[in-house]
Amino acid sequence: MKRNLIALLAFLILSCSSAFAADKPQTDAQRQQWFKNMVATKVEFLTKQLALNENQKARFAKEYTAMSSETSKLARETRQLERSVSKNTNATDLEYEKAAEAMTEFKSKEAAIELRYFNQFKTYLSKKQLFQLKIAENKWMRELMKQRGKGKK
């Protein structure tokens, strides 16, 4: 099971890195599809790590995917604002201030989204599964970084 997940992670990372390394930029549709695949793979990884039953899996997949979409949208909007102000050689002090505020508030807004979903997860995950969720997310990230490092060699 672990080998399958690692192989799937490696495939996603290699496909992602080859898409980004290509001469022509990815289309929005390609980026959206990649994100959708990555979230689905992550959800699968987390459901196995948490040993969710079928009822939990269905609800968790739906809610975790929604949470990921919300946090991704927030990150995208914050990056767009940051880029637009960075590229604007005539940016005003107010524009710099608003961009800095958005960048500073990003983590707290992301945390608020995660807390809202955590409260939803509490209604059907055990206390142990709730505890293991953050550990599993960190494990996912470590595996992702490890596989990404292997892909660069």
mmCIF file of N, CA and C in Angstrom, residues 29-106:
data_model
loop_
_atom_site.group_PDB
_atom_site.id
_atom_site.type_symbol
_atom_site.label_atom_id
_atom_site.label_comp_id
_atom_site.label_asym_id
_atom_site.label_seq_id
_atom_site.Cartn_x
_atom_site.Cartn_y
_atom_site.Cartn_z
ATOM 1 N N ALA A 29 -6.695 25.349 -17.518
ATOM 2 C CA ALA A 29 -7.357 24.043 -17.433
ATOM 3 C C ALA A 29 -6.369 22.962 -17.003
ATOM 4 N N GLN A 30 -5.147 23.020 -17.530
ATOM 5 C CA GLN A 30 -4.136 22.038 -17.137
ATOM 6 C C GLN A 30 -3.752 22.189 -15.668
ATOM 7 N N ARG A 31 -3.607 23.428 -15.214
ATOM 8 C CA ARG A 31 -3.286 23.665 -13.796
ATOM 9 C C ARG A 31 -4.418 23.187 -12.902
ATOM 10 N N GLN A 32 -5.647 23.464 -13.305
ATOM 11 C CA GLN A 32 -6.796 23.039 -12.505
ATOM 12 C C GLN A 32 -6.874 21.513 -12.438
ATOM 13 N N GLN A 33 -6.605 20.858 -13.554
ATOM 14 C CA GLN A 33 -6.642 19.395 -13.568
ATOM 15 C C GLN A 33 -5.534 18.821 -12.694
ATOM 16 N N TRP A 34 -4.335 19.417 -12.787
ATOM 17 C CA TRP A 34 -3.220 18.961 -11.952
ATOM 18 C C TRP A 34 -3.595 19.117 -10.473
ATOM 19 N N PHE A 35 -4.153 20.284 -10.101
ATOM 20 C CA PHE A 35 -4.531 20.532 -8.709
ATOM 21 C C PHE A 35 -5.580 19.519 -8.258
ATOM 22 N N LYS A 36 -6.558 19.274 -9.111
ATOM 23 C CA LYS A 36 -7.613 18.319 -8.780
ATOM 24 C C LYS A 36 -7.028 16.919 -8.539
ATOM 25 N N ASN A 37 -6.101 16.502 -9.395
ATOM 26 C CA ASN A 37 -5.452 15.197 -9.239
ATOM 27 C C ASN A 37 -4.622 15.146 -7.955
ATOM 28 N N MET A 38 -3.915 16.224 -7.676
ATOM 29 C CA MET A 38 -3.071 16.261 -6.483
ATOM 30 C C MET A 38 -3.921 16.183 -5.221
ATOM 31 N N VAL A 39 -5.012 16.923 -5.182
ATOM 32 C CA VAL A 39 -5.888 16.892 -4.004
ATOM 33 C C VAL A 39 -6.505 15.503 -3.845
ATOM 34 N N ALA A 40 -6.923 14.896 -4.945
ATOM 35 C CA ALA A 40 -7.515 13.554 -4.871
ATOM 36 C C ALA A 40 -6.495 12.548 -4.336
ATOM 37 N N THR A 41 -5.253 12.662 -4.777
ATOM 38 C CA THR A 41 -4.198 11.768 -4.301
ATOM 39 C C THR A 41 -3.930 12.011 -2.819
ATOM 40 N N LYS A 42 -3.918 13.269 -2.430
ATOM 41 C CA LYS A 42 -3.699 13.605 -1.017
ATOM 42 C C LYS A 42 -4.836 13.067 -0.159
ATOM 43 N N VAL A 43 -6.061 13.233 -0.610
ATOM 44 C CA VAL A 43 -7.212 12.733 0.149
ATOM 45 C C VAL A 43 -7.118 11.221 0.298
ATOM 46 N N GLU A 44 -6.742 10.547 -0.770
ATOM 47 C CA GLU A 44 -6.578 9.087 -0.709
ATOM 48 C C GLU A 44 -5.506 8.717 0.317
ATOM 49 N N PHE A 45 -4.396 9.421 0.288
ATOM 50 C CA PHE A 45 -3.313 9.192 1.244
ATOM 51 C C PHE A 45 -3.812 9.403 2.676
ATOM 52 N N LEU A 46 -4.509 10.506 2.904
ATOM 53 C CA LEU A 46 -4.989 10.821 4.251
ATOM 54 C C LEU A 46 -6.014 9.813 4.735
ATOM 55 N N THR A 47 -6.923 9.396 3.866
ATOM 56 C CA THR A 47 -7.947 8.434 4.291
ATOM 57 C C THR A 47 -7.312 7.110 4.709
ATOM 58 N N LYS A 48 -6.239 6.730 4.014
ATOM 59 C CA LYS A 48 -5.542 5.494 4.397
ATOM 60 C C LYS A 48 -4.781 5.687 5.704
ATOM 61 N N GLN A 49 -4.128 6.827 5.854
ATOM 62 C CA GLN A 49 -3.378 7.101 7.080
ATOM 63 C C GLN A 49 -4.301 7.144 8.301
ATOM 64 N N LEU A 50 -5.509 7.658 8.116
ATOM 65 C CA LEU A 50 -6.459 7.787 9.219
ATOM 66 C C LEU A 50 -7.341 6.553 9.387
ATOM 67 N N ALA A 51 -7.209 5.595 8.474
ATOM 68 C CA ALA A 51 -8.015 4.367 8.503
ATOM 69 C C ALA A 51 -9.504 4.687 8.576
ATOM 70 N N LEU A 52 -9.971 5.515 7.652
ATOM 71 C CA LEU A 52 -11.378 5.919 7.638
ATOM 72 C C LEU A 52 -12.258 4.803 7.099
ATOM 73 N N ASN A 53 -13.449 4.699 7.646
ATOM 74 C CA ASN A 53 -14.410 3.739 7.099
ATOM 75 C C ASN A 53 -15.068 4.367 5.866
ATOM 76 N N GLU A 54 -15.901 3.615 5.187
ATOM 77 C CA GLU A 54 -16.494 4.090 3.928
ATOM 78 C C GLU A 54 -17.330 5.356 4.105
ATOM 79 N N ASN A 55 -18.119 5.417 5.165
ATOM 80 C CA ASN A 55 -18.930 6.615 5.411
ATOM 81 C C ASN A 55 -18.049 7.832 5.668
ATOM 82 N N GLN A 56 -17.018 7.643 6.466
ATOM 83 C CA GLN A 56 -16.096 8.737 6.761
ATOM 84 C C GLN A 56 -15.359 9.180 5.501
ATOM 85 N N LYS A 57 -14.940 8.213 4.689
ATOM 86 C CA LYS A 57 -14.182 8.530 3.467
ATOM 87 C C LYS A 57 -14.954 9.461 2.551
ATOM 88 N N ALA A 58 -16.197 9.126 2.312
ATOM 89 C CA ALA A 58 -17.005 9.920 1.380
ATOM 90 C C ALA A 58 -17.169 11.352 1.880
ATOM 91 N N ARG A 59 -17.508 11.485 3.118
ATOM 92 C CA ARG A 59 -17.715 12.832 3.672
ATOM 93 C C ARG A 59 -16.394 13.600 3.761
ATOM 94 N N PHE A 60 -15.349 12.919 4.224
ATOM 95 C CA PHE A 60 -14.045 13.557 4.361
ATOM 96 C C PHE A 60 -13.526 14.018 3.002
ATOM 97 N N ALA A 61 -13.646 13.171 1.992
ATOM 98 C CA ALA A 61 -13.158 13.529 0.653
ATOM 99 C C ALA A 61 -13.842 14.791 0.154
ATOM 100 N N LYS A 62 -15.144 14.856 0.320
ATOM 101 C CA LYS A 62 -15.903 16.024 -0.134
ATOM 102 C C LYS A 62 -15.472 17.280 0.621
ATOM 103 N N GLU A 63 -15.419 17.189 1.935
ATOM 104 C CA GLU A 63 -15.106 18.365 2.752
ATOM 105 C C GLU A 63 -13.634 18.775 2.641
ATOM 106 N N TYR A 64 -12.735 17.813 2.598
ATOM 107 C CA TYR A 64 -11.307 18.152 2.505
ATOM 108 C C TYR A 64 -11.004 18.784 1.148
ATOM 109 N N THR A 65 -11.647 18.289 0.108
ATOM 110 C CA THR A 65 -11.489 18.869 -1.223
ATOM 111 C C THR A 65 -12.002 20.306 -1.245
ATOM 112 N N ALA A 66 -13.134 20.544 -0.615
ATOM 113 C CA ALA A 66 -13.689 21.905 -0.540
ATOM 114 C C ALA A 66 -12.740 22.823 0.235
ATOM 115 N N MET A 67 -12.192 22.329 1.340
ATOM 116 C CA MET A 67 -11.254 23.121 2.128
ATOM 117 C C MET A 67 -10.014 23.452 1.296
ATOM 118 N N SER A 68 -9.503 22.477 0.583
ATOM 119 C CA SER A 68 -8.328 22.692 -0.258
ATOM 120 C C SER A 68 -8.610 23.722 -1.344
ATOM 121 N N SER A 69 -9.791 23.672 -1.909
ATOM 122 C CA SER A 69 -10.166 24.656 -2.931
ATOM 123 C C SER A 69 -10.222 26.059 -2.352
ATOM 124 N N GLU A 70 -10.793 26.181 -1.173
ATOM 125 C CA GLU A 70 -10.875 27.502 -0.526
ATOM 126 C C GLU A 70 -9.492 28.058 -0.203
ATOM 127 N N THR A 71 -8.631 27.236 0.373
ATOM 128 C CA THR A 71 -7.304 27.731 0.738
ATOM 129 C C THR A 71 -6.471 28.026 -0.508
ATOM 130 N N SER A 72 -6.668 27.241 -1.547
ATOM 131 C CA SER A 72 -5.953 27.481 -2.805
ATOM 132 C C SER A 72 -6.397 28.792 -3.438
ATOM 133 N N LYS A 73 -7.696 29.044 -3.408
ATOM 134 C CA LYS A 73 -8.225 30.296 -3.967
ATOM 135 C C LYS A 73 -7.665 31.498 -3.204
ATOM 136 N N LEU A 74 -7.631 31.396 -1.898
ATOM 137 C CA LEU A 74 -7.081 32.469 -1.070
ATOM 138 C C LEU A 74 -5.605 32.710 -1.410
ATOM 139 N N ALA A 75 -4.845 31.641 -1.539
ATOM 140 C CA ALA A 75 -3.417 31.766 -1.869
ATOM 141 C C ALA A 75 -3.235 32.386 -3.248
ATOM 142 N N ARG A 76 -4.050 31.956 -4.201
ATOM 143 C CA ARG A 76 -3.965 32.483 -5.567
ATOM 144 C C ARG A 76 -4.261 33.986 -5.597
ATOM 145 N N GLU A 77 -5.312 34.393 -4.894
ATOM 146 C CA GLU A 77 -5.673 35.809 -4.863
ATOM 147 C C GLU A 77 -4.589 36.647 -4.189
ATOM 148 N N THR A 78 -4.009 36.122 -3.130
ATOM 149 C CA THR A 78 -2.941 36.844 -2.429
ATOM 150 C C THR A 78 -1.711 36.981 -3.313
ATOM 151 N N ARG A 79 -1.343 35.898 -4.005
ATOM 152 C CA ARG A 79 -0.185 35.943 -4.913
ATOM 153 C C ARG A 79 -0.423 36.906 -6.068
ATOM 154 N N GLN A 80 -1.641 36.921 -6.600
ATOM 155 C CA GLN A 80 -1.958 37.835 -7.704
ATOM 156 C C GLN A 80 -1.802 39.287 -7.266
ATOM 157 N N LEU A 81 -2.279 39.607 -6.085
ATOM 158 C CA LEU A 81 -2.144 40.965 -5.569
ATOM 159 C C LEU A 81 -0.670 41.307 -5.365
ATOM 160 N N GLU A 82 0.062 40.382 -4.788
ATOM 161 C CA GLU A 82 1.501 40.593 -4.573
ATOM 162 C C GLU A 82 2.224 40.841 -5.899
ATOM 163 N N ARG A 83 1.931 39.998 -6.898
ATOM 164 C CA ARG A 83 2.574 40.156 -8.213
ATOM 165 C C ARG A 83 2.202 41.473 -8.886
ATOM 166 N N SER A 84 0.926 41.833 -8.813
ATOM 167 C CA SER A 84 0.502 43.056 -9.494
ATOM 168 C C SER A 84 1.170 44.285 -8.883
ATOM 169 N N VAL A 85 1.324 44.321 -7.582
ATOM 170 C CA VAL A 85 1.986 45.453 -6.944
ATOM 171 C C VAL A 85 3.491 45.405 -7.222
ATOM 172 N N SER A 86 4.071 44.205 -7.210
ATOM 173 C CA SER A 86 5.509 44.078 -7.501
ATOM 174 C C SER A 86 5.851 44.563 -8.899
ATOM 175 N N LYS A 87 4.984 44.273 -9.853
ATOM 176 C CA LYS A 87 5.246 44.646 -11.249
ATOM 177 C C LYS A 87 4.928 46.102 -11.543
ATOM 178 N N ASN A 88 4.140 46.721 -10.691
ATOM 179 C CA ASN A 88 3.717 48.105 -10.915
ATOM 180 C C ASN A 88 4.800 49.058 -10.399
ATOM 181 N N THR A 89 5.554 49.615 -11.311
ATOM 182 C CA THR A 89 6.623 50.534 -10.909
ATOM 183 C C THR A 89 6.082 51.837 -10.344
ATOM 184 N N ASN A 90 4.810 52.107 -10.571
ATOM 185 C CA ASN A 90 4.188 53.332 -10.062
ATOM 186 C C ASN A 90 3.195 53.046 -8.930
ATOM 187 N N ALA A 91 3.404 51.941 -8.216
ATOM 188 C CA ALA A 91 2.486 51.584 -7.137
ATOM 189 C C ALA A 91 2.485 52.673 -6.067
ATOM 190 N N THR A 92 1.307 52.920 -5.546
ATOM 191 C CA THR A 92 1.172 53.935 -4.509
ATOM 192 C C THR A 92 1.452 53.308 -3.143
ATOM 193 N N ASP A 93 1.647 54.156 -2.143
ATOM 194 C CA ASP A 93 1.843 53.661 -0.781
ATOM 195 C C ASP A 93 0.640 52.851 -0.325
ATOM 196 N N LEU A 94 -0.562 53.275 -0.718
ATOM 197 C CA LEU A 94 -1.773 52.555 -0.346
ATOM 198 C C LEU A 94 -1.784 51.151 -0.961
ATOM 199 N N GLU A 95 -1.363 51.034 -2.218
ATOM 200 C CA GLU A 95 -1.309 49.716 -2.872
ATOM 201 C C GLU A 95 -0.290 48.814 -2.179
ATOM 202 N N TYR A 96 0.870 49.372 -1.842
ATOM 203 C CA TYR A 96 1.869 48.591 -1.105
ATOM 204 C C TYR A 96 1.312 48.140 0.249
ATOM 205 N N GLU A 97 0.635 49.053 0.917
ATOM 206 C CA GLU A 97 0.079 48.728 2.232
ATOM 207 C C GLU A 97 -0.975 47.631 2.134
ATOM 208 N N LYS A 98 -1.884 47.740 1.159
ATOM 209 C CA LYS A 98 -2.946 46.745 1.001
ATOM 210 C C LYS A 98 -2.368 45.376 0.647
ATOM 211 N N ALA A 99 -1.350 45.368 -0.215
ATOM 212 C CA ALA A 99 -0.717 44.098 -0.579
ATOM 213 C C ALA A 99 -0.009 43.488 0.627
ATOM 214 N N ALA A 100 0.689 44.317 1.397
ATOM 215 C CA ALA A 100 1.384 43.824 2.593
ATOM 216 C C ALA A 100 0.389 43.278 3.611
ATOM 217 N N GLU A 101 -0.737 43.966 3.774
ATOM 218 C CA GLU A 101 -1.787 43.482 4.678
ATOM 219 C C GLU A 101 -2.318 42.127 4.224
ATOM 220 N N ALA A 102 -2.596 42.011 2.937
ATOM 221 C CA ALA A 102 -3.122 40.745 2.398
ATOM 222 C C ALA A 102 -2.131 39.611 2.624
ATOM 223 N N MET A 103 -0.849 39.896 2.383
ATOM 224 C CA MET A 103 0.180 38.874 2.572
ATOM 225 C C MET A 103 0.307 38.489 4.045
ATOM 226 N N THR A 104 0.176 39.456 4.929
ATOM 227 C CA THR A 104 0.279 39.207 6.362
ATOM 228 C C THR A 104 -0.944 38.466 6.889
ATOM 229 N N GLU A 105 -2.109 38.811 6.375
ATOM 230 C CA GLU A 105 -3.352 38.193 6.832
ATOM 231 C C GLU A 105 -3.580 36.809 6.238
ATOM 232 N N PHE A 106 -2.803 36.442 5.248
ATOM 233 C CA PHE A 106 -3.017 35.166 4.561
ATOM 234 C C PHE A 106 -3.058 33.986 5.526
#
